[in-house]
CSV table of C-alpha atoms in Angstrom, one decimal:
chain,number,residue,atom,x,y,z
A,18,MET,CA,-34.4,24.0,-23.6
A,19,THR,CA,-35.5,21.7,-25.7
A,20,ALA,CA,-33.8,17.9,-26.2
A,21,SER,CA,-32.6,18.3,-28.7
A,22,GLU,CA,-29.8,20.9,-27.6
A,23,LEU,CA,-28.9,17.8,-25.2
A,24,SER,CA,-26.5,15.3,-26.0
A,25,PRO,CA,-28.0,11.1,-27.1
A,26,GLU,CA,-26.4,10.2,-23.2
A,27,TRP,CA,-28.5,13.0,-21.2
A,28,SER,CA,-31.7,11.9,-23.2
A,29,ARG,CA,-31.5,8.8,-22.7
A,30,LEU,CA,-30.9,9.4,-18.7
A,31,PHE,CA,-34.0,12.3,-18.7
A,32,ARG,CA,-35.6,10.1,-20.7
A,33,THR,CA,-36.5,12.7,-23.4
A,34,GLU,CA,-36.0,12.3,-27.1
A,35,GLY,CA,-38.0,14.2,-29.0
A,36,GLN,CA,-39.6,16.2,-25.5
A,37,ASP,CA,-39.2,19.2,-24.4
A,38,THR,CA,-36.8,19.0,-20.9
A,39,SER,CA,-39.1,20.8,-19.2
A,40,ILE,CA,-42.4,19.3,-20.1
A,41,ALA,CA,-39.9,15.3,-19.6
A,42,VAL,CA,-39.4,17.1,-16.5
A,43,ARG,CA,-43.2,17.6,-14.9
A,44,ASP,CA,-44.1,14.5,-16.4
A,45,GLY,CA,-41.7,13.1,-14.2
A,46,ALA,CA,-38.4,12.3,-15.7
A,47,ARG,CA,-35.5,12.2,-13.4
A,48,MET,CA,-32.7,10.2,-12.4
A,49,SER,CA,-32.6,7.5,-10.3
A,50,LEU,CA,-29.2,5.1,-9.1
A,51,ALA,CA,-28.9,1.7,-10.8
A,52,SER,CA,-28.9,0.1,-7.2
A,53,ALA,CA,-31.9,2.3,-6.1
A,54,GLY,CA,-34.9,0.0,-6.0
A,55,GLY,CA,-38.2,1.6,-6.6
A,56,GLY,CA,-38.8,1.0,-2.6
A,57,GLN,CA,-40.3,2.7,0.2
A,58,GLY,CA,-37.4,5.6,-0.4
A,59,GLY,CA,-37.5,7.0,2.8
A,60,ARG,CA,-40.7,6.0,4.6
A,61,ALA,CA,-41.0,3.9,7.8
A,62,GLY,CA,-40.4,0.4,7.4
A,63,SER,CA,-38.5,0.6,5.2
A,64,ASP,CA,-36.1,-1.2,4.4
A,65,THR,CA,-33.6,-0.1,1.7
A,66,HIS,CA,-30.7,1.2,3.2
A,67,LYS,CA,-29.1,-1.5,4.8
A,68,ALA,CA,-25.7,-0.8,6.3
A,69,SER,CA,-22.7,-2.9,7.8
A,70,GLY,CA,-19.5,-2.7,8.8
A,71,GLY,CA,-19.1,-6.0,7.8
A,72,PRO,CA,-16.9,-4.6,4.3
A,73,TRP,CA,-14.6,-2.5,6.2
A,74,THR,CA,-14.0,-5.0,8.9
A,75,ALA,CA,-13.0,-7.7,5.5
A,76,ALA,CA,-11.5,-4.6,3.8
A,77,GLY,CA,-9.4,-4.7,6.9
A,78,GLY,CA,-8.4,-8.3,7.0
A,79,VAL,CA,-7.5,-8.1,3.2
A,80,ALA,CA,-5.7,-5.7,3.9
A,81,GLY,CA,-3.7,-7.6,6.1
A,82,GLU,CA,-3.6,-10.4,4.2
A,83,LEU,CA,-1.7,-8.1,1.6
A,84,ARG,CA,0.5,-6.8,3.7
A,85,THR,CA,1.3,-10.2,5.2
A,86,SER,CA,2.3,-11.0,1.5
A,87,THR,CA,4.3,-8.2,0.6
A,88,GLN,CA,6.6,-9.2,3.1
A,89,SER,CA,6.7,-12.6,2.0
A,90,ALA,CA,7.9,-10.9,-1.2
A,91,ILE,CA,10.3,-8.7,0.4
A,92,THR,CA,11.4,-11.5,2.1
A,93,LYS,CA,12.0,-13.3,-1.6
A,94,LEU,CA,14.0,-10.4,-2.8
A,95,ASP,CA,16.6,-10.4,-0.2
A,96,SER,CA,17.5,-13.8,-0.5
A,97,SER,CA,17.4,-14.0,-4.5
A,98,HIS,CA,20.0,-12.4,-4.7
A,99,GLU,CA,22.0,-14.0,-1.9
A,100,GLY,CA,25.6,-14.6,-2.5
A,101,LEU,CA,25.2,-12.5,-6.3
A,102,GLU,CA,27.7,-9.7,-5.7
A,103,SER,CA,30.5,-12.4,-4.8
A,104,GLY,CA,29.7,-14.8,-7.6
A,105,THR,CA,29.4,-11.5,-10.3
A,106,ALA,CA,32.4,-9.6,-9.0
A,107,GLY,CA,33.5,-7.0,-10.7
A,108,PHE,CA,30.5,-7.0,-13.9
A,109,ALA,CA,29.2,-3.5,-15.0
A,110,SER,CA,25.4,-5.8,-14.6
A,111,THR,CA,26.0,-6.4,-10.7
A,112,ALA,CA,26.4,-3.0,-9.8
A,113,ALA,CA,22.8,-2.2,-12.0
A,114,LEU,CA,21.4,-4.9,-10.2
A,115,LYS,CA,21.8,-3.6,-7.0
A,116,GLY,CA,20.5,-0.7,-8.1
A,117,ILE,CA,17.3,-1.9,-9.8
A,118,ARG,CA,17.3,-4.5,-6.4
A,119,SER,CA,17.1,-1.3,-3.8
A,120,GLY,CA,14.7,-0.4,-5.3
A,121,TRP,CA,12.0,-2.3,-5.9
A,122,LYS,CA,12.5,-3.1,-2.0
A,123,SER,CA,11.7,0.8,-1.4
A,124,ARG,CA,8.7,0.7,-3.2
A,125,LEU,CA,8.0,-2.9,-1.6
A,126,GLU,CA,8.8,-1.9,1.9
A,127,ALA,CA,6.8,1.3,1.1
A,128,VAL,CA,4.1,-1.0,0.1
A,129,ARG,CA,4.2,-3.0,3.6
A,130,ASP,CA,4.1,-0.4,5.3
A,131,HIS,CA,0.8,1.5,4.0
A,132,PHE,CA,0.1,-1.8,4.5
A,133,ASP,CA,0.3,-1.8,7.8
A,134,LYS,CA,-1.3,1.5,8.4
A,135,LEU,CA,-4.5,0.5,6.4
A,136,ALA,CA,-5.4,-2.4,8.0
A,137,PRO,CA,-6.0,-1.7,12.0
A,138,ASN,CA,-7.7,2.2,10.8
A,139,LEU,CA,-9.9,-0.6,8.4
A,140,ALA,CA,-11.1,-2.8,10.9
A,141,GLN,CA,-12.1,0.1,13.6
A,142,ALA,CA,-13.8,1.8,10.8
A,143,GLY,CA,-16.1,-1.2,10.2
A,144,LYS,CA,-16.4,-1.4,14.0
A,145,GLU,CA,-17.4,2.1,14.8
A,146,PHE,CA,-19.7,1.8,11.7
A,147,ASP,CA,-21.8,-0.8,13.1
A,148,ALA,CA,-21.6,0.6,17.0
A,149,HIS,CA,-23.1,4.1,15.3
A,150,GLU,CA,-25.4,2.4,13.2
A,151,VAL,CA,-26.7,0.3,16.3
A,152,LYS,CA,-26.6,3.5,18.1
A,153,THR,CA,-28.0,5.1,15.5
A,154,GLU,CA,-30.9,2.8,14.4
A,155,GLY,CA,-32.5,2.8,18.2
A,156,THR,CA,-33.4,6.7,17.6
A,157,PHE,CA,-35.9,5.9,14.9
A,158,ALA,CA,-37.1,2.7,16.2
A,159,PRO,CA,-41.0,3.3,17.1
A,160,ALA,CA,-42.2,3.4,20.8
A,161,GLY,CA,-42.7,0.3,22.4
A,162,ARG,CA,-40.4,-1.7,19.8
A,163,LYS,CA,-36.6,-2.2,20.9
A,164,SER,CA,-33.4,-1.9,17.2
A,165,GLY,CA,-32.5,-5.0,15.1
A,166,LYS,CA,-36.3,-6.2,14.8
């Protein structure tokens, strides 16, 4: 296959403009992740693949906040419709508004319940991730060297 047979996007990825792709591959053309530096790769001592449970824990906190704000929205929706039926008795729009309100309330309750379940699961994932990360790091630590250094 020649470079002219590749789409322009693939040619740029493989850096093969005007080259035979077999030559480009043989000469070391390859794709890499945008976030991956040219560091030491997987060599011992390289710290290029750091990870933590922090993002999971933070996401759990955000999910908890979203649950709280969704509950506040439900409360406001309920309070804003208090007394509506007594003041608009007989209007056809009252029944329609009641149906719309009921639909929105159901949706908001489903969102609230979703975040209610999601928040502790994300927080637990962060804790477990950190625990596994420490354990895994310890298995790669050279003899005589404690993990975390």
